[in-house]
JSON list of C-alpha atoms and ligand atoms in Angstrom, two decimals:
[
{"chain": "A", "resi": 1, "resn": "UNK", "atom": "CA", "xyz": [81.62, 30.54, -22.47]},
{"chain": "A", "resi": 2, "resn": "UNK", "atom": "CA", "xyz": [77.89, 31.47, -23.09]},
{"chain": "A", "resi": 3, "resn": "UNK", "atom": "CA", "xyz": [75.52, 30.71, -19.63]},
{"chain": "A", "resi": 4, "resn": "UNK", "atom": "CA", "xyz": [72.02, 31.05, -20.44]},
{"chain": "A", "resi": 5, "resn": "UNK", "atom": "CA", "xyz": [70.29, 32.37, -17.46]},
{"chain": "A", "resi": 6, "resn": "UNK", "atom": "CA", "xyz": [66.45, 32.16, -17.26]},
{"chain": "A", "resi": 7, "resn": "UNK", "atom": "CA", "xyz": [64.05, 34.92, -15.52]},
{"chain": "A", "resi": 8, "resn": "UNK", "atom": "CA", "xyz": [60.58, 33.38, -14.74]},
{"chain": "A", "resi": 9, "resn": "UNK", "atom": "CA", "xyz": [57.99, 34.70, -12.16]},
{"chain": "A", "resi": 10, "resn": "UNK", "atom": "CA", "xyz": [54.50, 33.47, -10.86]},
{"chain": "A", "resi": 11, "resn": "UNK", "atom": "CA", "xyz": [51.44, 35.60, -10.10]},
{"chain": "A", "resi": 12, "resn": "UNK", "atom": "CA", "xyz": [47.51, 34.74, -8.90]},
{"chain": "A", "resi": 13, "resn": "UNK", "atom": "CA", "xyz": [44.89, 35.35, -10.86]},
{"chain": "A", "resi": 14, "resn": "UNK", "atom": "CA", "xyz": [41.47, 35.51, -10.52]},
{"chain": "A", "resi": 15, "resn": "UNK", "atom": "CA", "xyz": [37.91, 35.57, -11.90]},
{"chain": "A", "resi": 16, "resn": "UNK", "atom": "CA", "xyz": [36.26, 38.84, -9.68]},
{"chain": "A", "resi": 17, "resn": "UNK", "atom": "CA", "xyz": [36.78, 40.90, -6.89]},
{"chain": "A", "resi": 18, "resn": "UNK", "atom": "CA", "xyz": [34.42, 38.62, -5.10]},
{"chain": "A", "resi": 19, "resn": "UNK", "atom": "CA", "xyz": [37.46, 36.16, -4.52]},
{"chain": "A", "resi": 20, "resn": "UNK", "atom": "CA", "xyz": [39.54, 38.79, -3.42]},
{"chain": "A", "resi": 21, "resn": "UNK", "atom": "CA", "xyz": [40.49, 39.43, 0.24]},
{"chain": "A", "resi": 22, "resn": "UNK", "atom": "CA", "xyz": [38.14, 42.40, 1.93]},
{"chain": "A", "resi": 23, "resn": "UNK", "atom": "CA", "xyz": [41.21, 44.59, 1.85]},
{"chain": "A", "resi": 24, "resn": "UNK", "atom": "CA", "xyz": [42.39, 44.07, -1.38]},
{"chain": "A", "resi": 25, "resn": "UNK", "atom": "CA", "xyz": [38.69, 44.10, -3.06]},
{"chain": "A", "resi": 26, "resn": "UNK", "atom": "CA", "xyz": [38.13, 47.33, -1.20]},
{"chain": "A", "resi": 27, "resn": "UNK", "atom": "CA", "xyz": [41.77, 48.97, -2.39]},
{"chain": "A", "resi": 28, "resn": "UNK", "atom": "CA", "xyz": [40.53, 47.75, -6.23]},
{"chain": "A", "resi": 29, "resn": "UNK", "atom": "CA", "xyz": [36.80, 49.72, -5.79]},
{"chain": "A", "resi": 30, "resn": "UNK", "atom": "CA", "xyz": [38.59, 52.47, -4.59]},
{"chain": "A", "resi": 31, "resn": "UNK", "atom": "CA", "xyz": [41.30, 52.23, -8.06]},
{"chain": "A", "resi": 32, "resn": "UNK", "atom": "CA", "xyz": [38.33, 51.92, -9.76]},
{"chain": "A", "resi": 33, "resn": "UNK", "atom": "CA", "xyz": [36.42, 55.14, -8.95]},
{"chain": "A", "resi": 34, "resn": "UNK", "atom": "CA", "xyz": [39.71, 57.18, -8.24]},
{"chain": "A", "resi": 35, "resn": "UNK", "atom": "CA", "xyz": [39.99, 56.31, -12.55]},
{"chain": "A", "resi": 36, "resn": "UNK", "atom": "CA", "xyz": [36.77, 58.38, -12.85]},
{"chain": "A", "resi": 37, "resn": "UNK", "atom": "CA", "xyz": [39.08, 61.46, -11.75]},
{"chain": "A", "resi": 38, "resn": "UNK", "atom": "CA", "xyz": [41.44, 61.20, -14.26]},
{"chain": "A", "resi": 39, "resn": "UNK", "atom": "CA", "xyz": [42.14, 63.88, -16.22]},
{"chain": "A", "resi": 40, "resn": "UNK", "atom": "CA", "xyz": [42.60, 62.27, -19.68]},
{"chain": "A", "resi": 41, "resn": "UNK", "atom": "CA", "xyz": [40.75, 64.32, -22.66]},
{"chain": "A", "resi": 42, "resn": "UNK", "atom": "CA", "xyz": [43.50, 63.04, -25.45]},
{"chain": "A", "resi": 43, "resn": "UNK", "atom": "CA", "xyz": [43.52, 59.15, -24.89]},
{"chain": "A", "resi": 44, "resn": "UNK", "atom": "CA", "xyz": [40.25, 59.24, -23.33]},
{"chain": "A", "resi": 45, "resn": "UNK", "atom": "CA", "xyz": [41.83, 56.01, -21.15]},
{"chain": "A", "resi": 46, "resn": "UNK", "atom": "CA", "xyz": [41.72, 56.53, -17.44]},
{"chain": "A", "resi": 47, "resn": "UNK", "atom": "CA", "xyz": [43.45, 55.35, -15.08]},
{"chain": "A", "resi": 48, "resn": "UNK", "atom": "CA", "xyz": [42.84, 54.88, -11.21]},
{"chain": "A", "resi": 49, "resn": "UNK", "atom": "CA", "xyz": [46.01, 53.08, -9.04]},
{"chain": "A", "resi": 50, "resn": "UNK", "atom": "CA", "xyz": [44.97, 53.35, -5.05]},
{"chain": "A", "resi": 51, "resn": "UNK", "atom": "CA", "xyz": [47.99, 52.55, -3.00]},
{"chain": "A", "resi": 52, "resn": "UNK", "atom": "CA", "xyz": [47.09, 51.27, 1.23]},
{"chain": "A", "resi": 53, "resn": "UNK", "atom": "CA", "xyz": [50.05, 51.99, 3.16]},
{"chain": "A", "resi": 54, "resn": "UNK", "atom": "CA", "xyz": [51.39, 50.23, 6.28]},
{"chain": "A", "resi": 55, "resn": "UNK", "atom": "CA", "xyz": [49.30, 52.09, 8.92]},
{"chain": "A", "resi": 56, "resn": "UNK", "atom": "CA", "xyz": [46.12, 51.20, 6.31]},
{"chain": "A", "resi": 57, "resn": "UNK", "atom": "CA", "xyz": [45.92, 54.81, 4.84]},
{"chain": "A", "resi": 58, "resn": "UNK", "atom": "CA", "xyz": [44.88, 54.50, 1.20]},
{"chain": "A", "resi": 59, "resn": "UNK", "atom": "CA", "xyz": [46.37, 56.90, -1.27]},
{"chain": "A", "resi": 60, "resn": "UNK", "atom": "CA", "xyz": [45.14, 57.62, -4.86]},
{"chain": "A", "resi": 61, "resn": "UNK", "atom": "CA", "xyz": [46.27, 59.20, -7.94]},
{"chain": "A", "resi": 62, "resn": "UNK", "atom": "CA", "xyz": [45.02, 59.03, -11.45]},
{"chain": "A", "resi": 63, "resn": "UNK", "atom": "CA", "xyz": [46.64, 59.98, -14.75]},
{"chain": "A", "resi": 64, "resn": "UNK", "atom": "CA", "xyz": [46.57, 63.72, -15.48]},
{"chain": "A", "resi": 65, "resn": "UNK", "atom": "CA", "xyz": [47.40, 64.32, -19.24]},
{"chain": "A", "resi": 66, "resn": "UNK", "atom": "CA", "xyz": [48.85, 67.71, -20.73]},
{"chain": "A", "resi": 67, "resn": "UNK", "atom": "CA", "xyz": [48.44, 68.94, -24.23]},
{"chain": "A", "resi": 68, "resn": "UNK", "atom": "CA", "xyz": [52.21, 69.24, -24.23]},
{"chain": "A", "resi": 69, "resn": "UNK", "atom": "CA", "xyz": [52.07, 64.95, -24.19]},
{"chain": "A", "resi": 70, "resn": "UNK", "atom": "CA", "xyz": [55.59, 64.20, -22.45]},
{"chain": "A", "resi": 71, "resn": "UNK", "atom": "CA", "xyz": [53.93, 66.69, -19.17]},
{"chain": "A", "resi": 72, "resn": "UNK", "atom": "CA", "xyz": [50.98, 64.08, -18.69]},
{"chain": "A", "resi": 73, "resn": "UNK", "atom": "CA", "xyz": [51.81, 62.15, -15.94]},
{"chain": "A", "resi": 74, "resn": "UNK", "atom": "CA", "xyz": [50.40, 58.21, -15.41]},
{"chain": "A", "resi": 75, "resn": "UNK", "atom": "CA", "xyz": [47.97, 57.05, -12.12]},
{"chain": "A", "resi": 76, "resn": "UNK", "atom": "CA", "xyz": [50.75, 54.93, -10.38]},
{"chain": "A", "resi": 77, "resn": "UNK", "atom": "CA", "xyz": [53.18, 57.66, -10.47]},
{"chain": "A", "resi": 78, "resn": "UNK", "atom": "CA", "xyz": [50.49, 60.00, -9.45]},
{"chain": "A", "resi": 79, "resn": "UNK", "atom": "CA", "xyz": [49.90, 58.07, -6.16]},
{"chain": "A", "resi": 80, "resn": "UNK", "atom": "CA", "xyz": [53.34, 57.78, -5.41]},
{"chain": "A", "resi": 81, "resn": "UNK", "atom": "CA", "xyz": [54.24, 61.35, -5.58]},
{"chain": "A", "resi": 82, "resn": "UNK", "atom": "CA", "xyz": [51.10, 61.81, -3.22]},
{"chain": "A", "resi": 83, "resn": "UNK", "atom": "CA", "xyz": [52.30, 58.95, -0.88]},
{"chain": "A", "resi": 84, "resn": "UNK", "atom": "CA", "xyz": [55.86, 60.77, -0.43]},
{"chain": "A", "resi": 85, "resn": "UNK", "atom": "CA", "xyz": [54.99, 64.39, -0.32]},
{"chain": "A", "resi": 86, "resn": "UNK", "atom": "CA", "xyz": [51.71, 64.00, 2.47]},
{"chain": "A", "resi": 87, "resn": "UNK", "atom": "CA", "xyz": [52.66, 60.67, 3.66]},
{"chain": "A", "resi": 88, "resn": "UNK", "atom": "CA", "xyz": [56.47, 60.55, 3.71]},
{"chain": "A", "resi": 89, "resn": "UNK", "atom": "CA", "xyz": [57.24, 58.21, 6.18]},
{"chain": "A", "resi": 90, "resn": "UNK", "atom": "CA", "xyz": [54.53, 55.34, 6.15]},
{"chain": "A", "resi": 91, "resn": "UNK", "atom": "CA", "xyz": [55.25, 52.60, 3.82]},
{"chain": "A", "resi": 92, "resn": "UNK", "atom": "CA", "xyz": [52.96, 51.26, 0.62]},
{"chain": "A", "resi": 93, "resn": "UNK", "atom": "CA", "xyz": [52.49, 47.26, 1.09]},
{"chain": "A", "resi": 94, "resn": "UNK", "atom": "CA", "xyz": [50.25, 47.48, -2.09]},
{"chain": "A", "resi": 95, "resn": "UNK", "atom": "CA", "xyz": [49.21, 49.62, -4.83]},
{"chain": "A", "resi": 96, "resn": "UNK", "atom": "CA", "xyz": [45.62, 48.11, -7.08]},
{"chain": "A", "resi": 97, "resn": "UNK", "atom": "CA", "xyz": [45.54, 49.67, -10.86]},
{"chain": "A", "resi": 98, "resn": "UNK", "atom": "CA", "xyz": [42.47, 49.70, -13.01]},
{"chain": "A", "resi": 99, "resn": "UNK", "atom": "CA", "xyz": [41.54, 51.65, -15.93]},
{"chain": "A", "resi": 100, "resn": "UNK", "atom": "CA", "xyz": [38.28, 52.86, -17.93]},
{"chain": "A", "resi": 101, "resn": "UNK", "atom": "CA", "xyz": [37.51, 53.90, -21.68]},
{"chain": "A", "resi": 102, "resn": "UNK", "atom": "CA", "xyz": [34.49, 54.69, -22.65]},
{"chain": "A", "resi": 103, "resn": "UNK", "atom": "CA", "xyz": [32.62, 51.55, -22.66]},
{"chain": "A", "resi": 104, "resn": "UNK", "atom": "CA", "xyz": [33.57, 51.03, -19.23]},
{"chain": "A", "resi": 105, "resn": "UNK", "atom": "CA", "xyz": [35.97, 49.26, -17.53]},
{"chain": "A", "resi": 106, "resn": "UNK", "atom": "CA", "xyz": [38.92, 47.41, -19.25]},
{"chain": "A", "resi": 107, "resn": "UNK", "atom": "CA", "xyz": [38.35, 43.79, -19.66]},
{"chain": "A", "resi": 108, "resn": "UNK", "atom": "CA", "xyz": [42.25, 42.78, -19.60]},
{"chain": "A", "resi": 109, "resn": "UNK", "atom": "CA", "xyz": [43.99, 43.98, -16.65]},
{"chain": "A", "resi": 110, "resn": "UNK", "atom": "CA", "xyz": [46.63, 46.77, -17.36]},
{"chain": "A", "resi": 111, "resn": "UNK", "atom": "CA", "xyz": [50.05, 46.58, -16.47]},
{"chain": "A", "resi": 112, "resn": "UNK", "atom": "CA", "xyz": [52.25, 49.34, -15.29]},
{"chain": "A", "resi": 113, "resn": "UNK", "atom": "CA", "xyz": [54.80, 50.90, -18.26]},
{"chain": "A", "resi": 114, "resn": "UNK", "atom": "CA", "xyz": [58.30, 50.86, -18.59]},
{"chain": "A", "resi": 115, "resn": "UNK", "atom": "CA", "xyz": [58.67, 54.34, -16.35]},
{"chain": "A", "resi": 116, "resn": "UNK", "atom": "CA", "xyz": [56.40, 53.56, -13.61]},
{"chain": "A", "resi": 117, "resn": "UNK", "atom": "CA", "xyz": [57.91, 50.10, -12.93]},
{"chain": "A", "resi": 118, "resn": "UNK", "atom": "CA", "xyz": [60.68, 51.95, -12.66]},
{"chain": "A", "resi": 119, "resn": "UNK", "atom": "CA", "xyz": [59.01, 54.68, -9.90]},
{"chain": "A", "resi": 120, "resn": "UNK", "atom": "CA", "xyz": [57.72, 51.79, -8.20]},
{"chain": "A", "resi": 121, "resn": "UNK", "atom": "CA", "xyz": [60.44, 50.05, -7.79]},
{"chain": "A", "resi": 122, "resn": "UNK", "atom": "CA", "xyz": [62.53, 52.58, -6.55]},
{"chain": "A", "resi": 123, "resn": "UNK", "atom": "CA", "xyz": [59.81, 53.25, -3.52]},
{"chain": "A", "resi": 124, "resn": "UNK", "atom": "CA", "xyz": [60.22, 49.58, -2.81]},
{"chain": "A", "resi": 125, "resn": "UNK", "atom": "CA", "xyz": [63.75, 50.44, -2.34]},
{"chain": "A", "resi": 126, "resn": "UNK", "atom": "CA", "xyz": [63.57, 53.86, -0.62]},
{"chain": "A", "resi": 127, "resn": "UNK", "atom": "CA", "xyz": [60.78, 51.92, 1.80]},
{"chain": "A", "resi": 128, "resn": "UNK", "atom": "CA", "xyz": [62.47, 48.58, 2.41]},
{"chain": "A", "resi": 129, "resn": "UNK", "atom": "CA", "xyz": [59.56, 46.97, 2.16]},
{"chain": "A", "resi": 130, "resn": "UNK", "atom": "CA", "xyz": [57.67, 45.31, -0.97]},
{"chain": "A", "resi": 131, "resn": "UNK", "atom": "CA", "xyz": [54.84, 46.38, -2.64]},
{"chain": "A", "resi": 132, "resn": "UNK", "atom": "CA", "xyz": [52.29, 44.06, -4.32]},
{"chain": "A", "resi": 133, "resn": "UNK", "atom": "CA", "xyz": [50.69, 44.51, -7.40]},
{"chain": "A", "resi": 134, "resn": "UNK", "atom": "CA", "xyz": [46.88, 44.22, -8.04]},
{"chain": "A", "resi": 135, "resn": "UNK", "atom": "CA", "xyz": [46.22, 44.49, -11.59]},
{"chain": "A", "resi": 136, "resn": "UNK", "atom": "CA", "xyz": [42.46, 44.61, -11.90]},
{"chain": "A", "resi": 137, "resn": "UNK", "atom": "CA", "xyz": [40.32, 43.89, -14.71]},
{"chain": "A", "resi": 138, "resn": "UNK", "atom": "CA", "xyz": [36.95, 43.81, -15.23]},
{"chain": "A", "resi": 139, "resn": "UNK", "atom": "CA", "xyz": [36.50, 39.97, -15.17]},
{"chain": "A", "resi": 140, "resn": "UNK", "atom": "CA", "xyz": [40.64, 39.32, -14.49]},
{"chain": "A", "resi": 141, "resn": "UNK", "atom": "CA", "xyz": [42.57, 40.13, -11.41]},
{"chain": "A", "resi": 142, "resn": "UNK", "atom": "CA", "xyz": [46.26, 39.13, -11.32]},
{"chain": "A", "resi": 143, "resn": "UNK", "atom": "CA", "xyz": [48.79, 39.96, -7.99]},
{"chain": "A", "resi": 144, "resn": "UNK", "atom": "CA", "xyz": [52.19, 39.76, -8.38]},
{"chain": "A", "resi": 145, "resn": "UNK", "atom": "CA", "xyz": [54.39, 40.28, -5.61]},
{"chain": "A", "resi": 146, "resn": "UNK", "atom": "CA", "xyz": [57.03, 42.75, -5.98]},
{"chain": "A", "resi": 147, "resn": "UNK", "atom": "CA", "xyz": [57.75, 45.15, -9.06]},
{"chain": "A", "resi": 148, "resn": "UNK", "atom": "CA", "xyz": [61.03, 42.94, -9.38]},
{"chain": "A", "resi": 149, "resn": "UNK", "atom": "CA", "xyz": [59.12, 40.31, -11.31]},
{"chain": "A", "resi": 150, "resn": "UNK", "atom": "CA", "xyz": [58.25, 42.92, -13.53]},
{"chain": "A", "resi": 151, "resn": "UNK", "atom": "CA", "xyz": [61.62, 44.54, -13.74]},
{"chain": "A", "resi": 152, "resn": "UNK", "atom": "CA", "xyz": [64.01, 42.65, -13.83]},
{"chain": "A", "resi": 153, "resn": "UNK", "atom": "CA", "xyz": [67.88, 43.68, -13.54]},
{"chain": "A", "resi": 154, "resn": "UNK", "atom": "CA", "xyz": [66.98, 46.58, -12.83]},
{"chain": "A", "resi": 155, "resn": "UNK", "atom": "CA", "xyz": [68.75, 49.85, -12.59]},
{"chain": "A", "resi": 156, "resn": "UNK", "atom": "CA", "xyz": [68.77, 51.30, -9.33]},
{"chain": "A", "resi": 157, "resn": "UNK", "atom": "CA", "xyz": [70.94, 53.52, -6.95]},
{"chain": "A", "resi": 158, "resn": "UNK", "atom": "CA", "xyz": [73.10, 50.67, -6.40]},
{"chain": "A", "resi": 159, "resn": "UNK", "atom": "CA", "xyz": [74.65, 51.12, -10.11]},
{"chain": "A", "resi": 160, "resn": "UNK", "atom": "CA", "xyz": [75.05, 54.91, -8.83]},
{"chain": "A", "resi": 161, "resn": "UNK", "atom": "CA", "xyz": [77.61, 53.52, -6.19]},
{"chain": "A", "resi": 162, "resn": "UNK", "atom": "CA", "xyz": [76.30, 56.32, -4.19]},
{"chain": "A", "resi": 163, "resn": "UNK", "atom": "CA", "xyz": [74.66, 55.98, -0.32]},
{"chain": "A", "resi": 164, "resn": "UNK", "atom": "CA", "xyz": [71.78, 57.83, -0.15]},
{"chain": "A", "resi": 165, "resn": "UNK", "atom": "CA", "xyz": [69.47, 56.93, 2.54]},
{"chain": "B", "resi": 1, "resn": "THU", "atom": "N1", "xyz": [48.49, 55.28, -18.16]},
{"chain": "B", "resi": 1, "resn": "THU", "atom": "C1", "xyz": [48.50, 55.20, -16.79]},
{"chain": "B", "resi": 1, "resn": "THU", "atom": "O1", "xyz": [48.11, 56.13, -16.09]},
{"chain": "B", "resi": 1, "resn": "THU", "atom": "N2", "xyz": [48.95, 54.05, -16.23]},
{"chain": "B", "resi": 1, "resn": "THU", "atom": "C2", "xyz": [49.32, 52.95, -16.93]},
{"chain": "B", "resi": 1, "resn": "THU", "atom": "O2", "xyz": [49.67, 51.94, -16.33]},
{"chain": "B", "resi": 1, "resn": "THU", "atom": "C3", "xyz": [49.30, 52.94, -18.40]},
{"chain": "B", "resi": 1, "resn": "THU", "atom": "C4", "xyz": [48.96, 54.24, -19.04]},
{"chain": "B", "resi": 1, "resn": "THU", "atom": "C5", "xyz": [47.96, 56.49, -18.77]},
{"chain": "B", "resi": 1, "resn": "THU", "atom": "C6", "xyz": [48.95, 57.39, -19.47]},
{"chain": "B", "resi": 1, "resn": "THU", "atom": "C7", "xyz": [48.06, 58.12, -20.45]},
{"chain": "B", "resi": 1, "resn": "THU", "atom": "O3", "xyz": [47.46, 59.23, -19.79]},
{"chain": "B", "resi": 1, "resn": "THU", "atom": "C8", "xyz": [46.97, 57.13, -20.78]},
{"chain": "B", "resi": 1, "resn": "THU", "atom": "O4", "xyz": [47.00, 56.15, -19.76]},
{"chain": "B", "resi": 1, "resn": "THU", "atom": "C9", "xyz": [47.12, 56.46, -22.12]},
{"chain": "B", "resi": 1, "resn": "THU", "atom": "O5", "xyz": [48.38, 55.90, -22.25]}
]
Protein backbone atom coordinates (compact mmCIF):
# COMPACT_ATOMS: atom_id res chain seq x y z
CA UNK A 1 0.00 0.00 0.00
CA UNK A 2 1.28 3.50 -1.14
CA UNK A 3 1.30 6.27 2.09
CA UNK A 4 1.94 9.60 0.85
CA UNK A 5 3.85 11.42 3.43
CA UNK A 6 4.14 15.25 3.22
CA UNK A 7 7.38 17.41 4.33
CA UNK A 8 6.39 21.12 4.89
CA UNK A 9 8.36 23.74 6.98
CA UNK A 10 7.74 27.47 8.02
CA UNK A 11 10.32 30.28 8.15
CA UNK A 12 10.11 34.39 9.00
CA UNK A 13 10.76 36.70 6.70
CA UNK A 14 11.37 40.09 6.62
CA UNK A 15 11.67 43.45 4.84
CA UNK A 16 15.39 44.85 6.45
CA UNK A 17 17.74 44.34 9.00
CA UNK A 18 16.02 47.14 10.78
CA UNK A 19 13.31 44.53 12.00
CA UNK A 20 15.80 42.23 12.99
CA UNK A 21 16.82 41.56 16.64
CA UNK A 22 20.25 43.64 17.67
CA UNK A 23 22.02 40.32 17.67
CA UNK A 24 20.92 38.90 14.68
CA UNK A 25 21.18 42.39 12.60
CA UNK A 26 24.66 42.68 13.98
CA UNK A 27 25.68 38.76 13.02
CA UNK A 28 24.10 39.78 9.24
CA UNK A 29 26.56 43.23 9.01
CA UNK A 30 29.21 41.21 10.05
CA UNK A 31 28.17 38.24 6.97
CA UNK A 32 27.99 41.05 4.99
CA UNK A 33 31.50 42.57 5.19
CA UNK A 34 33.20 39.12 6.01
CA UNK A 35 31.72 38.55 1.89
CA UNK A 36 34.11 41.42 0.98
CA UNK A 37 37.01 38.83 1.95
CA UNK A 38 36.12 36.29 -0.22
CA UNK A 39 38.41 35.05 -2.41
CA UNK A 40 36.30 34.48 -5.56
CA UNK A 41 38.13 35.74 -8.97
CA UNK A 42 36.16 32.93 -11.25
CA UNK A 43 32.41 33.48 -10.22
CA UNK A 44 33.10 36.85 -9.06
CA UNK A 45 30.04 35.94 -6.34
CA UNK A 46 31.07 36.34 -2.76
CA UNK A 47 30.02 35.02 -0.09
CA UNK A 48 30.16 36.06 3.72
CA UNK A 49 28.30 33.39 6.44
CA UNK A 50 29.24 34.76 10.21
CA UNK A 51 28.36 32.09 12.68
CA UNK A 52 27.79 33.56 16.91
CA UNK A 53 28.40 30.73 19.06
CA UNK A 54 26.93 29.95 22.50
CA UNK A 55 29.38 32.01 24.63
CA UNK A 56 28.53 35.02 21.81
CA UNK A 57 31.90 34.58 19.90
CA UNK A 58 31.23 35.29 16.23
CA UNK A 59 33.07 33.27 13.67
CA UNK A 60 33.44 34.03 9.90
CA UNK A 61 34.43 32.41 6.80
CA UNK A 62 33.94 33.33 3.22
CA UNK A 63 34.23 31.28 0.04
CA UNK A 64 37.82 30.77 -1.16
CA UNK A 65 37.79 29.51 -4.84
CA UNK A 66 40.75 27.48 -6.56
CA UNK A 67 41.53 27.39 -10.21
CA UNK A 68 41.37 23.62 -9.82
CA UNK A 69 37.17 24.34 -9.27
CA UNK A 70 36.25 21.14 -7.06
CA UNK A 71 39.35 22.76 -4.32
CA UNK A 72 37.20 26.06 -3.86
CA UNK A 73 35.58 25.78 -0.82
CA UNK A 74 31.95 27.75 0.02
CA UNK A 75 31.55 30.62 3.14
CA UNK A 76 29.37 28.33 5.43
CA UNK A 77 31.74 25.56 5.27
CA UNK A 78 34.51 28.00 5.69
CA UNK A 79 33.13 29.15 9.10
CA UNK A 80 32.53 25.87 10.27
CA UNK A 81 35.91 24.49 9.76
CA UNK A 82 37.06 27.75 11.68
CA UNK A 83 34.42 27.18 14.48
CA UNK A 84 35.84 23.47 15.10
CA UNK A 85 39.52 23.84 14.66
CA UNK A 86 39.92 27.40 17.09
CA UNK A 87 36.69 27.03 18.78
CA UNK A 88 36.12 23.30 19.27
CA UNK A 89 34.06 23.09 22.09
CA UNK A 90 31.56 26.14 22.11
CA UNK A 91 28.47 25.58 20.22
CA UNK A 92 26.99 27.71 16.97
CA UNK A 93 23.17 28.76 17.87
CA UNK A 94 23.23 30.63 14.46
CA UNK A 95 25.08 31.10 11.37
CA UNK A 96 23.73 34.63 8.93
CA UNK A 97 24.76 34.13 5.01
CA UNK A 98 24.86 36.94 2.54
CA UNK A 99 26.50 37.32 -0.69
CA UNK A 100 27.80 40.17 -3.18
CA UNK A 101 28.41 40.43 -7.09
CA UNK A 102 29.43 43.21 -8.48
CA UNK A 103 26.56 45.48 -8.32
CA UNK A 104 26.40 44.94 -4.77
CA UNK A 105 24.60 42.98 -2.60
CA UNK A 106 22.19 40.16 -3.74
CA UNK A 107 18.65 41.16 -3.76
CA UNK A 108 17.19 37.46 -3.13
CA UNK A 109 18.56 35.86 -0.18
CA UNK A 110 20.89 32.82 -0.92
CA UNK A 111 20.41 29.56 0.37
CA UNK A 112 23.02 27.13 1.44
CA UNK A 113 23.83 24.12 -1.39
CA UNK A 114 23.33 20.64 -1.32
CA UNK A 115 27.01 20.02 0.51
CA UNK A 116 26.89 22.63 3.05
CA UNK A 117 23.40 21.67 4.32
CA UNK A 118 24.93 18.71 4.67
CA UNK A 119 28.19 20.27 6.87
CA UNK A 120 25.73 22.09 8.76
CA UNK A 121 23.74 19.69 9.68
CA UNK A 122 26.15 17.40 10.82
CA UNK A 123 27.55 20.29 13.42
CA UNK A 124 23.99 20.44 14.62
CA UNK A 125 24.47 16.89 15.38
CA UNK A 126 28.09 16.78 16.64
CA UNK A 127 26.85 20.03 18.94
CA UNK A 128 23.44 18.87 20.15
CA UNK A 129 22.18 21.93 19.77
CA UNK A 130 20.35 23.71 16.67
CA UNK A 131 21.52 26.20 14.57
CA UNK A 132 19.32 28.86 12.91
CA UNK A 133 19.53 30.08 9.63
CA UNK A 134 19.62 33.82 8.61
CA UNK A 135 19.49 34.08 5.00
CA UNK A 136 20.01 37.75 4.26
CA UNK A 137 19.18 39.68 1.33
CA UNK A 138 19.44 42.96 0.44
CA UNK A 139 15.73 43.93 0.92
CA UNK A 140 14.68 40.00 2.14
CA UNK A 141 15.66 38.29 5.30
CA UNK A 142 14.25 34.79 5.93
CA UNK A 143 15.20 32.51 9.40
CA UNK A 144 14.55 29.14 9.42
CA UNK A 145 15.17 27.18 12.34
CA UNK A 146 17.23 24.20 11.97
CA UNK A 147 19.08 22.88 8.72
CA UNK A 148 16.47 19.91 9.05
CA UNK A 149 13.85 21.95 7.25
CA UNK A 150 16.21 22.24 4.65
CA UNK A 151 17.37 18.69 4.62
CA UNK A 152 15.21 16.57 5.04
CA UNK A 153 15.80 12.65 5.63
CA UNK A 154 18.86 13.21 5.88
CA UNK A 155 21.89 11.05 5.91
CA UNK A 156 23.76 11.15 8.95
CA UNK A 157 26.00 8.94 11.27
CA UNK A 158 23.02 7.25 12.41
CA UNK A 159 22.76 5.30 8.87
CA UNK A 160 26.62 4.52 9.71
CA UNK A 161 25.30 2.43 12.78
CA UNK A 162 28.48 3.55 14.25
CA UNK A 163 28.87 5.58 17.93
CA UNK A 164 31.07 8.19 17.54
CA UNK A 165 30.83 10.85 20.04
N1 LIG B 1 28.92 29.76 -2.55
C1 LIG B 1 29.02 29.89 -1.18
O1 LIG B 1 30.09 30.22 -0.65
N2 LIG B 1 27.92 29.66 -0.44
C2 LIG B 1 26.69 29.37 -0.95
O2 LIG B 1 25.74 29.22 -0.19
C3 LIG B 1 26.49 29.25 -2.40
C4 LIG B 1 27.72 29.35 -3.23
C5 LIG B 1 30.10 30.06 -3.36
C6 LIG B 1 30.76 28.90 -4.04
C7 LIG B 1 31.45 29.58 -5.20
O3 LIG B 1 32.71 30.08 -4.75
C8 LIG B 1 30.56 30.76 -5.52
O4 LIG B 1 29.73 30.96 -4.39
C9 LIG B 1 29.70 30.57 -6.75
O5 LIG B 1 28.98 29.39 -6.66
Amino acid sequence: MIRTKNISFSYEEYENTEELNKDDRELVLIARETALNAYAPYSKFRVGAAIRLESGIIVCGANVENAAFPSGICAERSAISNVVSNHHNDKPTVIAIAALTEKGLTDETISPCGNCRQVIAEEESRSGNKIRIILAGRNKIQIIDSISSLLPLQFNKMNLKVNLP
